[in-house]
mmCIF file of N, CA and C in Angstrom:
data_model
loop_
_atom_site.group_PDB
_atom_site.id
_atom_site.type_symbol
_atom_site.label_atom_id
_atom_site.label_comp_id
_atom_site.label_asym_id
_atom_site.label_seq_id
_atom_site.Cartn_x
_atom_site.Cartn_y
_atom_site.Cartn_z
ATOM 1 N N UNK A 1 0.351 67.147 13.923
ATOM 2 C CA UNK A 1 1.756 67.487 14.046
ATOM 3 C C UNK A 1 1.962 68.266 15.337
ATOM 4 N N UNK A 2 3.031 67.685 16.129
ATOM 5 C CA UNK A 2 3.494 68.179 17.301
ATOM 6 C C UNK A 2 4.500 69.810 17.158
ATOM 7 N N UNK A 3 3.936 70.907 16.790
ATOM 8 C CA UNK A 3 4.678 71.959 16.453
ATOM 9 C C UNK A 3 6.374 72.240 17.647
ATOM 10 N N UNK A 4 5.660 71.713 18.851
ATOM 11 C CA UNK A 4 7.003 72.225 19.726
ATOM 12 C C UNK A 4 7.599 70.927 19.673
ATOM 13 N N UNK A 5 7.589 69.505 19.258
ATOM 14 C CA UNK A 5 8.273 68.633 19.070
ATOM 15 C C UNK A 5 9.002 69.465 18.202
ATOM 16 N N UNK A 6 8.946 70.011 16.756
ATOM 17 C CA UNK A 6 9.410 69.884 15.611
ATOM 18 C C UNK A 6 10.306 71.267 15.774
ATOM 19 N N UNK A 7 10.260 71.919 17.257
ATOM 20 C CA UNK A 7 11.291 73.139 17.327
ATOM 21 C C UNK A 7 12.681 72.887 16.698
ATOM 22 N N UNK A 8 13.581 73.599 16.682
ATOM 23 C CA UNK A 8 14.427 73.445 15.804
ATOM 24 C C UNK A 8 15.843 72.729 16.925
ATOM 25 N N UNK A 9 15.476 73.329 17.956
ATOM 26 C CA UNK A 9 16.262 72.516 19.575
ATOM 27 C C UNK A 9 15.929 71.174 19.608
ATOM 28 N N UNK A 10 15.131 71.168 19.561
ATOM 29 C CA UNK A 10 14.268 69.992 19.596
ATOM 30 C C UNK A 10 14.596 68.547 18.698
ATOM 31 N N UNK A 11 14.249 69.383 17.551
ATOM 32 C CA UNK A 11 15.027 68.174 16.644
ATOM 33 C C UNK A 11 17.071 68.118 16.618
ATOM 34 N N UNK A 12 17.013 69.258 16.606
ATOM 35 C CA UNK A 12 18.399 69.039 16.559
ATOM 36 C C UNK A 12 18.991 68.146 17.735
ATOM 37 N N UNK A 13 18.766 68.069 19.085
ATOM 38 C CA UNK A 13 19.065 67.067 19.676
ATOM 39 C C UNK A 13 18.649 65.688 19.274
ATOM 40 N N UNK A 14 17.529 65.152 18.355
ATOM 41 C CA UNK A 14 17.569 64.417 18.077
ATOM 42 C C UNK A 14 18.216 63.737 16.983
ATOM 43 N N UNK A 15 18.530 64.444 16.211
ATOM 44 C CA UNK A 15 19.885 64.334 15.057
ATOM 45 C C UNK A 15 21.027 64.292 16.117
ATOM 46 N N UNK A 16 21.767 64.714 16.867
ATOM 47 C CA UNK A 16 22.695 64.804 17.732
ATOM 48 C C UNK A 16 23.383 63.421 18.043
ATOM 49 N N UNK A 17 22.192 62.650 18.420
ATOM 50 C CA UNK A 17 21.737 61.106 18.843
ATOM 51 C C UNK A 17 21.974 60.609 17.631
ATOM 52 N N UNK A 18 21.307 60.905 16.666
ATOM 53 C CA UNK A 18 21.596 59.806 15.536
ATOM 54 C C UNK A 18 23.186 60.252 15.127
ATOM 55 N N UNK A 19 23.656 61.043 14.849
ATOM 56 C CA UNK A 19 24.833 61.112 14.362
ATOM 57 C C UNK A 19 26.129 60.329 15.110
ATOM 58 N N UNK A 20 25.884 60.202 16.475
ATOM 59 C CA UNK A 20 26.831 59.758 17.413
ATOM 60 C C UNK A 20 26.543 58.128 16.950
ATOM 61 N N UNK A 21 25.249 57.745 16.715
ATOM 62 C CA UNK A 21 24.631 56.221 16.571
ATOM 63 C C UNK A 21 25.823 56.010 15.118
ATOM 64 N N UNK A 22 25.217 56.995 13.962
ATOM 65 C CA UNK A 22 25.954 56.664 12.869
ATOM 66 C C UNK A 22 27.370 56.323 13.104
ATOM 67 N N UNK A 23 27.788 57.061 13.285
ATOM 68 C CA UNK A 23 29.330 56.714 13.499
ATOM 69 C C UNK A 23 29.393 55.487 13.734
ATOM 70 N N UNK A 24 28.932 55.138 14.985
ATOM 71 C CA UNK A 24 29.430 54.037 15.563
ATOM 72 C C UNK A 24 28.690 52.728 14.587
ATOM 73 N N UNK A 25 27.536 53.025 14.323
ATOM 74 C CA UNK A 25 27.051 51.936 12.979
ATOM 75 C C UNK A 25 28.032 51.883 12.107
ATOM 76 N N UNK A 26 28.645 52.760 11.449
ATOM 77 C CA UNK A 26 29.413 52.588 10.659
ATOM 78 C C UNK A 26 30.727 52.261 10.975
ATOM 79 N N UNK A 27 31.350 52.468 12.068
ATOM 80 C CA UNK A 27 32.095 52.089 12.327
ATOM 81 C C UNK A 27 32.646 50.048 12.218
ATOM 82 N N UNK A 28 31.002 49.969 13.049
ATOM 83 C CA UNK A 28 30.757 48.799 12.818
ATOM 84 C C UNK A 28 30.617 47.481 11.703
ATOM 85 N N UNK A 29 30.270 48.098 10.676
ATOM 86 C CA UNK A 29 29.986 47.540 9.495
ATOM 87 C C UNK A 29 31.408 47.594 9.220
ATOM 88 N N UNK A 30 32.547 48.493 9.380
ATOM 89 C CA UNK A 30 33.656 48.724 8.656
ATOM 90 C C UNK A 30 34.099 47.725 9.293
ATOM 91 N N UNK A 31 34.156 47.373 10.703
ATOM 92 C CA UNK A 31 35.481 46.051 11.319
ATOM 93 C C UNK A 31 34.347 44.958 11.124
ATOM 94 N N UNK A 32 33.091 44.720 10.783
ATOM 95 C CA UNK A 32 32.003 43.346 10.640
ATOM 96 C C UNK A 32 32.612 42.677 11.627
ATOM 97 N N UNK A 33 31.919 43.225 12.686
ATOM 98 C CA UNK A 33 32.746 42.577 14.282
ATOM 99 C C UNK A 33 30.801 42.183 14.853
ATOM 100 N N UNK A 34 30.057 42.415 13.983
ATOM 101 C CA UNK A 34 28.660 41.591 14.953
ATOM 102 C C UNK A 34 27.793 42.629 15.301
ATOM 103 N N UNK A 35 28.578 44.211 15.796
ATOM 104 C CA UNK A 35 27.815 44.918 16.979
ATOM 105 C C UNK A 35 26.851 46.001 15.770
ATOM 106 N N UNK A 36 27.136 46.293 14.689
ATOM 107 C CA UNK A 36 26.110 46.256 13.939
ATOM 108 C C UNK A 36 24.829 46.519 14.522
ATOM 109 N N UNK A 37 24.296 45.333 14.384
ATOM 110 C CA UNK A 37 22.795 45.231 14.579
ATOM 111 C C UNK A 37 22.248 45.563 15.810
ATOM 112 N N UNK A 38 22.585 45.242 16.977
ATOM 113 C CA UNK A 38 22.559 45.897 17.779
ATOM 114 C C UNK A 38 22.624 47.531 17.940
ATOM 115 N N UNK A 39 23.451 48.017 17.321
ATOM 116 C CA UNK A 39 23.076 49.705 17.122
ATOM 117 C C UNK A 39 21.806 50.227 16.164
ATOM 118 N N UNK A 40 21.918 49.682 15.179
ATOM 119 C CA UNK A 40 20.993 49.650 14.451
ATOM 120 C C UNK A 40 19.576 49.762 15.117
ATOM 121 N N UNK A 41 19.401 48.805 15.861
ATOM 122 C CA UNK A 41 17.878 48.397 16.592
ATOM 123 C C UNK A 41 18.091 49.583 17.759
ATOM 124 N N UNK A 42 18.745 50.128 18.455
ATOM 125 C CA UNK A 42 19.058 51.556 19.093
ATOM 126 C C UNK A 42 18.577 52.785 17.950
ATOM 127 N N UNK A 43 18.854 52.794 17.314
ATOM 128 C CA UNK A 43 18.889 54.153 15.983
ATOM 129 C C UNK A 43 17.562 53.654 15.532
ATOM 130 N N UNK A 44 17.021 52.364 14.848
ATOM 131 C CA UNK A 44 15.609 52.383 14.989
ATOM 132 C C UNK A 44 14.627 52.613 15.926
ATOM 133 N N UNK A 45 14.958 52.407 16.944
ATOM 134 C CA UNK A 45 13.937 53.107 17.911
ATOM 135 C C UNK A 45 14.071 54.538 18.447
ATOM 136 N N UNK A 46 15.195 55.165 18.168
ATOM 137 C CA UNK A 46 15.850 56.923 18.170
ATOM 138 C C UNK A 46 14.569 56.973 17.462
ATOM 139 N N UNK A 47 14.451 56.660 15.939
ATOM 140 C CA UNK A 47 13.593 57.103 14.976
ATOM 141 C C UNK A 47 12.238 57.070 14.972
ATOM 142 N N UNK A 48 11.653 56.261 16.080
ATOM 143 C CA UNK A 48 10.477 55.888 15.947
ATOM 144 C C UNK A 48 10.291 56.965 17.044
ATOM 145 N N UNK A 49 10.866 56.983 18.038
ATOM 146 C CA UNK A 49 10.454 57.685 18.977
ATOM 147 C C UNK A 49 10.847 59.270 18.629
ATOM 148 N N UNK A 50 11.579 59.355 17.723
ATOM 149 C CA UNK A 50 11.331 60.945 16.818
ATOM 150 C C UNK A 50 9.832 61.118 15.955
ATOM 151 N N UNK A 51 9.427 60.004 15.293
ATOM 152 C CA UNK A 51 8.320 60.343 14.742
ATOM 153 C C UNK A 51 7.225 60.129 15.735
ATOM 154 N N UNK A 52 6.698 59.631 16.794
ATOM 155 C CA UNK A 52 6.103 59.307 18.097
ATOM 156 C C UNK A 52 6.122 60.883 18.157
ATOM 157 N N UNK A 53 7.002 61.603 18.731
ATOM 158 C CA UNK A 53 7.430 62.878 19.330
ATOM 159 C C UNK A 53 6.524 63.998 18.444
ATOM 160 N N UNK A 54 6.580 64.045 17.226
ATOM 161 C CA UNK A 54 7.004 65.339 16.616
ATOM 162 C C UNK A 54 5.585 64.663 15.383
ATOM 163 N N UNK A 55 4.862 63.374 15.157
ATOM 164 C CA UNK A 55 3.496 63.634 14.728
ATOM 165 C C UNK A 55 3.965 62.657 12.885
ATOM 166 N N UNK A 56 3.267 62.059 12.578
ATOM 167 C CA UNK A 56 3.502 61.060 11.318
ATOM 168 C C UNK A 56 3.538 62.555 10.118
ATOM 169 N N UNK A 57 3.370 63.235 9.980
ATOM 170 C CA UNK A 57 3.768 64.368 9.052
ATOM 171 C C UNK A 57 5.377 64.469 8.939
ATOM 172 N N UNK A 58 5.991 64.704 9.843
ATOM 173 C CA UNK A 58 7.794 64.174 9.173
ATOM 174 C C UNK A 58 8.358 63.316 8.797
ATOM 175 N N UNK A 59 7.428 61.828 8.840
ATOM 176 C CA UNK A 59 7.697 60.762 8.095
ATOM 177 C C UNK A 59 8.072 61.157 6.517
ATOM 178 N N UNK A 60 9.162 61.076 5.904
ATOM 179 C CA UNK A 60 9.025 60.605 4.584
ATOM 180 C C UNK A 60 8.304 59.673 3.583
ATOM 181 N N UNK A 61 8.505 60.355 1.920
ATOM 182 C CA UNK A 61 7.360 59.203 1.067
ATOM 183 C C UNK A 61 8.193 58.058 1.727
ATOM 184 N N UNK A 62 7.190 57.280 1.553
ATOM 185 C CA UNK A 62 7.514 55.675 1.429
ATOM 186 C C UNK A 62 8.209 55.229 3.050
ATOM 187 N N UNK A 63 7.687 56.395 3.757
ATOM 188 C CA UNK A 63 8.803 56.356 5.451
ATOM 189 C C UNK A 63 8.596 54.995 6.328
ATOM 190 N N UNK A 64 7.253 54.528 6.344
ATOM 191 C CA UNK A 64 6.324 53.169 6.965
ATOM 192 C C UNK A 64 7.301 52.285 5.914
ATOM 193 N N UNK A 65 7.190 51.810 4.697
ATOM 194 C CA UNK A 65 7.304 50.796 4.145
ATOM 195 C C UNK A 65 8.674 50.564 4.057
ATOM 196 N N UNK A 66 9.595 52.121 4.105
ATOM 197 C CA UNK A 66 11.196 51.762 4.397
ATOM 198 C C UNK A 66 11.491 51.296 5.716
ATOM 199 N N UNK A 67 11.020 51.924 6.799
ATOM 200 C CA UNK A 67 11.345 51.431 8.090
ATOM 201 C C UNK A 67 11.294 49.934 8.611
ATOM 202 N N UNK A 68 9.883 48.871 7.551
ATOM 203 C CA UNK A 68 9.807 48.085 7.945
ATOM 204 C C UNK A 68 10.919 47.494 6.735
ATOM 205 N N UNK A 69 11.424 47.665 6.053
ATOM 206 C CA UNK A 69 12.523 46.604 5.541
ATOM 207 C C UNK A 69 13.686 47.045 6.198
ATOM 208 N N UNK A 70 13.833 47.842 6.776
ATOM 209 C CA UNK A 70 14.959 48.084 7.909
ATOM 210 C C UNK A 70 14.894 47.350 9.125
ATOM 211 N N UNK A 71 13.598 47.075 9.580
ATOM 212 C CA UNK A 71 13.699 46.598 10.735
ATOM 213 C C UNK A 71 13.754 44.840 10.398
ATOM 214 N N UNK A 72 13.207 44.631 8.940
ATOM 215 C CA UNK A 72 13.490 42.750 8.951
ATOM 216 C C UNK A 72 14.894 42.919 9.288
ATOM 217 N N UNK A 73 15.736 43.864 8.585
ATOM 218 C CA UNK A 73 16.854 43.133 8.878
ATOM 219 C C UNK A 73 18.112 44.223 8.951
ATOM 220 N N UNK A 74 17.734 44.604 10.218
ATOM 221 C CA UNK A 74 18.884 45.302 10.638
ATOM 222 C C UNK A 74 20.257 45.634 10.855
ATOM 223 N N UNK A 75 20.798 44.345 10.500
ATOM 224 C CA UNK A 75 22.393 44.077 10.627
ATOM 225 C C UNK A 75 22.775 44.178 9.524
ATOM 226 N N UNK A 76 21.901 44.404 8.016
ATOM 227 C CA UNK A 76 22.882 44.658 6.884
ATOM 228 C C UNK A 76 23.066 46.182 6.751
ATOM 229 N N UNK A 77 24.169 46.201 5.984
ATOM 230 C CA UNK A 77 24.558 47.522 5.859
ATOM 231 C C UNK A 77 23.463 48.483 4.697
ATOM 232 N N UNK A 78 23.098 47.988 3.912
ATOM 233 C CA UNK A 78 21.699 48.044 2.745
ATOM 234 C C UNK A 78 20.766 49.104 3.676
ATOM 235 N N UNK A 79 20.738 48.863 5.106
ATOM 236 C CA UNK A 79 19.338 48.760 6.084
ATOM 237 C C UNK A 79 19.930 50.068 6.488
ATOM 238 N N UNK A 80 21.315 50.307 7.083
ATOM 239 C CA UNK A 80 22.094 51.441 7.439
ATOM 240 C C UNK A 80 21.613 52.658 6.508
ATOM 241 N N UNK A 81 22.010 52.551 5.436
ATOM 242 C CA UNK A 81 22.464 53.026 4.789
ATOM 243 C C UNK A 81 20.552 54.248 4.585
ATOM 244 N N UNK A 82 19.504 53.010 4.272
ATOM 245 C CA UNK A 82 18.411 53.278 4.270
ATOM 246 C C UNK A 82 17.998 54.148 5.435
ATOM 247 N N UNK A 83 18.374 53.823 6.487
ATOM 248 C CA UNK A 83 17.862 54.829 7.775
ATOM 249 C C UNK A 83 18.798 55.875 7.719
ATOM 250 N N UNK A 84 19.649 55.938 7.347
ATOM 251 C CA UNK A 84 20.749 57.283 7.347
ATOM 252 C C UNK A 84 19.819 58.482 6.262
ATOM 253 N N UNK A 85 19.624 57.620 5.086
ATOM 254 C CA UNK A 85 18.373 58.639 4.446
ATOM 255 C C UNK A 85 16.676 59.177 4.940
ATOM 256 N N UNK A 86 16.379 57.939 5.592
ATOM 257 C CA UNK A 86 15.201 58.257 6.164
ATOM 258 C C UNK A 86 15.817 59.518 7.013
ATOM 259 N N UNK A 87 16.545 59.513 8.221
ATOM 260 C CA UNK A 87 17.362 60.207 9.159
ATOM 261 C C UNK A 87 17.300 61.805 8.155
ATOM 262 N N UNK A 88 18.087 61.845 7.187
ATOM 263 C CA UNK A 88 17.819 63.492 6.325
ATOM 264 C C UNK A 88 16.965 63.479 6.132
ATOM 265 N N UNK A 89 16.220 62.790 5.629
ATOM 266 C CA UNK A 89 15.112 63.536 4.754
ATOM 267 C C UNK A 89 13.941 63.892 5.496
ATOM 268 N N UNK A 90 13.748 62.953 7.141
ATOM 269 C CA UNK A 90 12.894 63.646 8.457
ATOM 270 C C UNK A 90 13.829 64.883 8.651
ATOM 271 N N UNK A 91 14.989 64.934 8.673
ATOM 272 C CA UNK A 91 15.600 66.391 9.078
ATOM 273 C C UNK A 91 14.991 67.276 8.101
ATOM 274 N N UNK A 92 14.513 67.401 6.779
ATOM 275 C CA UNK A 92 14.507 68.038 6.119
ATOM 276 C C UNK A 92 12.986 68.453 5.820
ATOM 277 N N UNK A 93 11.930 67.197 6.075
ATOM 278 C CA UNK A 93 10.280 68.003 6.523
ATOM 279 C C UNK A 93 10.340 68.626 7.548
ATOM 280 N N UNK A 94 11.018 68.012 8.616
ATOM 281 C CA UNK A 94 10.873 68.970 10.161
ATOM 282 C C UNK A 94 11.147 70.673 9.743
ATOM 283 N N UNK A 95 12.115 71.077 8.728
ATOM 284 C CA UNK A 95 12.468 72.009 9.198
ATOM 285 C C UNK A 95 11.407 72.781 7.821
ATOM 286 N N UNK A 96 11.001 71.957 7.095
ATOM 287 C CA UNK A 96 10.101 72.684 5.772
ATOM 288 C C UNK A 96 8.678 72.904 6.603
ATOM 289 N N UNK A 97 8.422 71.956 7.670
ATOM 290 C CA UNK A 97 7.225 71.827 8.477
ATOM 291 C C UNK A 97 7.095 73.155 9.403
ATOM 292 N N UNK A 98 8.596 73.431 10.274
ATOM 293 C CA UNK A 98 8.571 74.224 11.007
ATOM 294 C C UNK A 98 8.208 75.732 10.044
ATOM 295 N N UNK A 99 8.961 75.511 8.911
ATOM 296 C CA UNK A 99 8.575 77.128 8.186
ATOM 297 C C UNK A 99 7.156 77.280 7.748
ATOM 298 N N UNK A 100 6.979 76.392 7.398
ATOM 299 C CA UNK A 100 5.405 76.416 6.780
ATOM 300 C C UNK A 100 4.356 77.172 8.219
ATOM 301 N N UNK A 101 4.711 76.334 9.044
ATOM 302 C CA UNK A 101 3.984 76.324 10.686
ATOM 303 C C UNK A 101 4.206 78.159 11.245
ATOM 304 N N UNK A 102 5.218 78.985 10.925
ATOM 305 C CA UNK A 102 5.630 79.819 11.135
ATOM 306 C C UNK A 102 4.985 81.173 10.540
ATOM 307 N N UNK A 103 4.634 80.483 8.894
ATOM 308 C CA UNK A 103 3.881 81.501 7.867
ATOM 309 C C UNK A 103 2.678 81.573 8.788
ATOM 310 N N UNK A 104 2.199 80.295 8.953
ATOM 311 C CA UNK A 104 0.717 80.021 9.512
ATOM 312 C C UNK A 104 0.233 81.601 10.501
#
């Protein structure tokens, strides 16, 4: 685990990114105008390159086996919806990681 990846600056700019992505994912799904998937595959690689960054310990259970049914198929909303949770629940080891790291 990358401790100064998982600073609290640190991640928070990377939530920053996803939240601006969400929107506009969702936005997308709401007019089903196509551009969807295309954001999607942007926000999947935000994510990969957050866990790249910051060390496979903020992955969530089941984080590998959700990501890859997100990535078959990125343009459904099912897939959104799935990375929006992956998305908290890495927000939410990072910051149980950072306290733990802190006791240390």
């Amino acid at each position: 685990m990358n401790n100064e990846a998982i600073a609290k600056d640190k991640v928070d700019a990377w939530f920053a990114q996803w939240s601006t992505l969400q929107a506009a994912i969702h936005t997308a799904h709401d007019a089903r105008n196509g551009t969807a998937k295309g954001l999607m595959e942007q926000a999947i690689e935000l994510f990969e390159q957050l866990v790249q960054a910051a060390g496979d310990e903020v992955l969530p259970i089941n984080g590998v086996e959700r990501l890859s049914f997100i990535k078959a198929k990125p343009g459904q909303y099912a897939c959104y919806r799935q990375l929006d949770e992956l998305f908290k629940e890495t927000k939410k080891r990072t910051a149980r990681l950072r306290i733990q790291a802190s006791k240390s």
